[in-house]
CSV table of C-alpha atoms in Angstrom, one decimal:
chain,number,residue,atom,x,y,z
A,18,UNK,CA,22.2,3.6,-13.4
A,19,UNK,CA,24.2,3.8,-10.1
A,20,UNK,CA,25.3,1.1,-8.6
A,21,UNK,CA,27.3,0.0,-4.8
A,22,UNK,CA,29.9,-2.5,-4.6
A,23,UNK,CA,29.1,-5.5,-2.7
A,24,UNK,CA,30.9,-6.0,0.6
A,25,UNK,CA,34.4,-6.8,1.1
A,26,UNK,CA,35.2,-10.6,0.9
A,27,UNK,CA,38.3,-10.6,3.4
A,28,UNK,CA,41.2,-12.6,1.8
A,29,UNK,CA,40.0,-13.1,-1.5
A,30,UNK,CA,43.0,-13.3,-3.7
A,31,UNK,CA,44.1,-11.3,-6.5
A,32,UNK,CA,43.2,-12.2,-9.5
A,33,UNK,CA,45.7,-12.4,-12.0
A,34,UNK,CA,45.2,-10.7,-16.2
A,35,UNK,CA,47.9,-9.7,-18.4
A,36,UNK,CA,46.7,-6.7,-20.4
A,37,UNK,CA,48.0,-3.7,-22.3
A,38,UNK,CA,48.3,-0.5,-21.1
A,39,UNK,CA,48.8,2.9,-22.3
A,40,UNK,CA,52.4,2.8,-21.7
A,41,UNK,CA,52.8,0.1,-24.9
A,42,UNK,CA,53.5,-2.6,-22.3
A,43,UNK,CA,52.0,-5.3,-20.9
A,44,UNK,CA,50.8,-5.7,-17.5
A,45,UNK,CA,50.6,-8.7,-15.3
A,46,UNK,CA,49.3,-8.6,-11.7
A,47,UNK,CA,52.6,-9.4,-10.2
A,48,UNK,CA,54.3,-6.3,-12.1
A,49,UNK,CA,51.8,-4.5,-10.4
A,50,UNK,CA,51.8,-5.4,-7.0
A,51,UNK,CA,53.6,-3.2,-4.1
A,52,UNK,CA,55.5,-4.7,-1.5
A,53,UNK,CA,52.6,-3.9,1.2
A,54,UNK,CA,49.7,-4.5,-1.2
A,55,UNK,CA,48.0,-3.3,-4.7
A,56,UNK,CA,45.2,-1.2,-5.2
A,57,UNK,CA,43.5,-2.4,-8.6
A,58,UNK,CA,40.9,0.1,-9.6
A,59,UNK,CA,38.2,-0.3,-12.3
A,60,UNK,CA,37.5,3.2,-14.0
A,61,UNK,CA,37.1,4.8,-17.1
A,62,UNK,CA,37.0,8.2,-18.5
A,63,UNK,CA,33.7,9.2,-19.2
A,64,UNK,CA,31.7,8.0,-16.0
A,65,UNK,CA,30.8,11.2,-13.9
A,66,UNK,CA,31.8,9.7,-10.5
A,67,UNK,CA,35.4,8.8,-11.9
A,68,UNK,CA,35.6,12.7,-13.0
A,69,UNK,CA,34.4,13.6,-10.1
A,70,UNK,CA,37.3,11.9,-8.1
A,71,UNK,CA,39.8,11.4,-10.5
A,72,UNK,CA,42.2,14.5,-9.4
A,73,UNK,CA,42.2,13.2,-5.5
A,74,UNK,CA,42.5,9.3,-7.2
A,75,UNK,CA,45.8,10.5,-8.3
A,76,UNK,CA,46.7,12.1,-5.1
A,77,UNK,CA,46.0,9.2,-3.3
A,78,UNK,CA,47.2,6.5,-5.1
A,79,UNK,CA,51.3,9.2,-5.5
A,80,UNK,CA,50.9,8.9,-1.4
A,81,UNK,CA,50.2,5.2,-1.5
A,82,UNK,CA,53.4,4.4,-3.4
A,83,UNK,CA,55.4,5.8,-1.2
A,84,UNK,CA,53.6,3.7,1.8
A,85,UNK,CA,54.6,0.3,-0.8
A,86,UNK,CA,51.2,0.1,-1.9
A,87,UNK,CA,50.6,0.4,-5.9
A,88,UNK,CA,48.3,0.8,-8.1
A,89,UNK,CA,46.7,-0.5,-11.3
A,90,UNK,CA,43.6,1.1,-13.2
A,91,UNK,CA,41.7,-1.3,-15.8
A,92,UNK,CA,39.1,-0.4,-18.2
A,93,UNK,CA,36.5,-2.8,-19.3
A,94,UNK,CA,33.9,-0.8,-20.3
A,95,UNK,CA,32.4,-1.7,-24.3
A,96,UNK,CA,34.1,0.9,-26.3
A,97,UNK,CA,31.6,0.1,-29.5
A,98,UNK,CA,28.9,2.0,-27.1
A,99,UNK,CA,30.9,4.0,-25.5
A,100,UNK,CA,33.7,5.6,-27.5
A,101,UNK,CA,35.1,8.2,-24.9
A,102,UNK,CA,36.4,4.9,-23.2
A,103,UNK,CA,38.3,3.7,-26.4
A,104,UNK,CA,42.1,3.0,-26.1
A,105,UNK,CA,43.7,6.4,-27.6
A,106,UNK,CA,41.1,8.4,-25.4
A,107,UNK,CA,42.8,6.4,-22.1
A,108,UNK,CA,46.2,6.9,-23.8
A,109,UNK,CA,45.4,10.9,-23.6
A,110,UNK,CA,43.6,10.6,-19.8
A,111,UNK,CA,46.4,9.1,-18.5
A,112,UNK,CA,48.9,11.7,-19.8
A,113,UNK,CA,46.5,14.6,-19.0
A,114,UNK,CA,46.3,13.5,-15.2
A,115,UNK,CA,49.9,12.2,-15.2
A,116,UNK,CA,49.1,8.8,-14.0
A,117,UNK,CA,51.7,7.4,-11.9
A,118,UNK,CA,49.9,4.0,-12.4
A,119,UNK,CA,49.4,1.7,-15.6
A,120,UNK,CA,46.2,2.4,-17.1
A,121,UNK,CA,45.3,-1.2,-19.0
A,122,UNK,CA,42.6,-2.0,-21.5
A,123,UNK,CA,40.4,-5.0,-20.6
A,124,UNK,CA,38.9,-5.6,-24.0
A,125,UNK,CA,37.2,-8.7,-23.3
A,126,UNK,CA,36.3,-8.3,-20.3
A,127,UNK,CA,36.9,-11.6,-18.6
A,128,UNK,CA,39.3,-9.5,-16.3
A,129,UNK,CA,36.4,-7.2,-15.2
A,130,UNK,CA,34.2,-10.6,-14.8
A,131,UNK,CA,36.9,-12.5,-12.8
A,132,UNK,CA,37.1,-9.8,-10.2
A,133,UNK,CA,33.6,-9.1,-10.0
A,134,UNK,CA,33.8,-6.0,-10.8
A,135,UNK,CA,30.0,-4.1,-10.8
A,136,UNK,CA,30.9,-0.2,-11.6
A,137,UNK,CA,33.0,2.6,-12.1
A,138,UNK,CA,35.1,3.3,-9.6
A,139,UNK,CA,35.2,-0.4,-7.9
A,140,UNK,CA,38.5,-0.4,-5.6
A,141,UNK,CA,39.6,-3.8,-4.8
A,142,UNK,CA,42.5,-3.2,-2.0
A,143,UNK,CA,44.6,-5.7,-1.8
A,144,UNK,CA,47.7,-6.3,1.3
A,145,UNK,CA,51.4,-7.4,0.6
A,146,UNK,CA,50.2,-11.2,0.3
A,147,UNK,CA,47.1,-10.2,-2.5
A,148,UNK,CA,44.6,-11.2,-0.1
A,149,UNK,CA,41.4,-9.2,-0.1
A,150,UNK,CA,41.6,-6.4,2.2
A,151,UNK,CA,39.4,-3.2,1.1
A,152,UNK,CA,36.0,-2.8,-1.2
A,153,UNK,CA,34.8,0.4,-0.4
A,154,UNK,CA,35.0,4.3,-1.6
A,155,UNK,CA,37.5,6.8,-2.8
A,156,UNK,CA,35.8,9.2,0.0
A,157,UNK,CA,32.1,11.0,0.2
A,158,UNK,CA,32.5,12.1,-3.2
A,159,UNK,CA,29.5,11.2,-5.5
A,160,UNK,CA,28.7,12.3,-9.0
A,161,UNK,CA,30.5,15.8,-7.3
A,162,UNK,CA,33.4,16.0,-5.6
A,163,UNK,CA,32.9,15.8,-2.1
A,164,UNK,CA,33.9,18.8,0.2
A,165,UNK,CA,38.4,19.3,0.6
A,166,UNK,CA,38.0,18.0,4.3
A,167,UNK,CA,36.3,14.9,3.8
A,168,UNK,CA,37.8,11.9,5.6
A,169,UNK,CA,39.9,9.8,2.7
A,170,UNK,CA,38.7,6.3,3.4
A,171,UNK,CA,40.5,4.3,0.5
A,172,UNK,CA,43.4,6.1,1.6
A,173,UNK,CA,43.0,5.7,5.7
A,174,UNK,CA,42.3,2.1,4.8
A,175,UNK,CA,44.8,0.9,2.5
A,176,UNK,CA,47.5,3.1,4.9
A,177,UNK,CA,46.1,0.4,7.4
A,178,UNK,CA,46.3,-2.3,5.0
A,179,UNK,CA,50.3,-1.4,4.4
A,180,UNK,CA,51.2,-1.2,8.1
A,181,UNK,CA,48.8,-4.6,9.3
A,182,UNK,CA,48.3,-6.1,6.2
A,183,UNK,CA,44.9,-5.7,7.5
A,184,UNK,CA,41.4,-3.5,6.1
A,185,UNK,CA,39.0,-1.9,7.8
A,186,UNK,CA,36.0,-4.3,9.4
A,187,UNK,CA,34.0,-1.2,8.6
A,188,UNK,CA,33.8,-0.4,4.7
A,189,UNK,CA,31.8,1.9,2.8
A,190,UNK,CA,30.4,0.5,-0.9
A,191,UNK,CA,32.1,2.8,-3.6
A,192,UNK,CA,29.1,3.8,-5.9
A,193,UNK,CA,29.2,4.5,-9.5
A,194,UNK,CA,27.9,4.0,-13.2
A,195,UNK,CA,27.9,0.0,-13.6
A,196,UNK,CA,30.3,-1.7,-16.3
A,197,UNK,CA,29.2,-1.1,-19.6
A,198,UNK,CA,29.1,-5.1,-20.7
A,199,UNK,CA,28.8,-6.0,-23.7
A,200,UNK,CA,25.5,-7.4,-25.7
A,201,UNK,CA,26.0,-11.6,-25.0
């Protein structure tokens, strides 16, 4: 089922987790955190609107970097149900697409639950203080990828978000398959 992020709450903070990730460290938000803001991004491997995304997700989050803005991807998905999503299949996506961001393992959950995070990809863009700043969509892409020439919002708005410390008033919801949770 797809589901749309709910809008941006301006200057939420960041919430912080300390989980592994595919590197063999662990992560904690401030070892994260750029010096003009964080983009923390909940994916996984097997949802079709990550795949559809995931080669300009890279691309956008190498020219972030270099704009002091980093990036974290967690994955909270139930890997019982869902065994593309397991650990040593994350370990392989990240080397495949030559992440250039740590790719952690929210087993529990409570880190995908604290953020509020509803699907895969939900982009929580965050300035140089952790305050809220973006909660919208990689770009027009859906379960395809969207035309070459499409206008980059996650990008335009977290290039905003380094150089005000500001988002956009005007957000798009990402959409995506929801967070597989698991059975209570």
């Amino acid at each position: 089922m797809a589901l749309e992020t709910p809008v941006c709450e301006f200057g939420l903070p960041a919430v912080d987790f300390s989980l592994p990730g595919t590197d063999g460290k662990i992560w904690t938000l401030d070892e994260c955190r750029g010096e003009n803001g964080l983009l923390v991004m909940f994916i996984c491997n097997h949802c079709p609107y990550v795949q559809a995304i995931m080669d300009r997700l890279v691309r956008d989050t190498n020219a972030l970097k270099e704009l002091g803005v980093n990036s974290v991807a967690i994955m909270s998905n139930d890997v019982n149900d869902y065994p593309e999503d397991a650990f040593d299949n994350m370990k392989h996506l990240a080397q495949q697409k030559q992440f250039s961001f740590p790719y952690l393992y929210d087993e529990t959950q409570q880190v995908a639950q604290a953020y509020g995070a509803v699907c895969t990809p939900d982009f929580f863009g965050y300035n140089g203080d952790l305050q809220l700043q973006y909660r919208g969509r990689l770009d027009a892409s859906k379960k395809q990828a969207a035309a070459s020439d499409v206008r980059r919002d996650l990008f335009e708005a977290m290039k905003q978000v380094a150089e005000t410390g500001h988002g956009p008033e005007n957000q798009i919801p990402s959409m995506g398959c929801s967070i597989k949770w698991r059975a209570a």
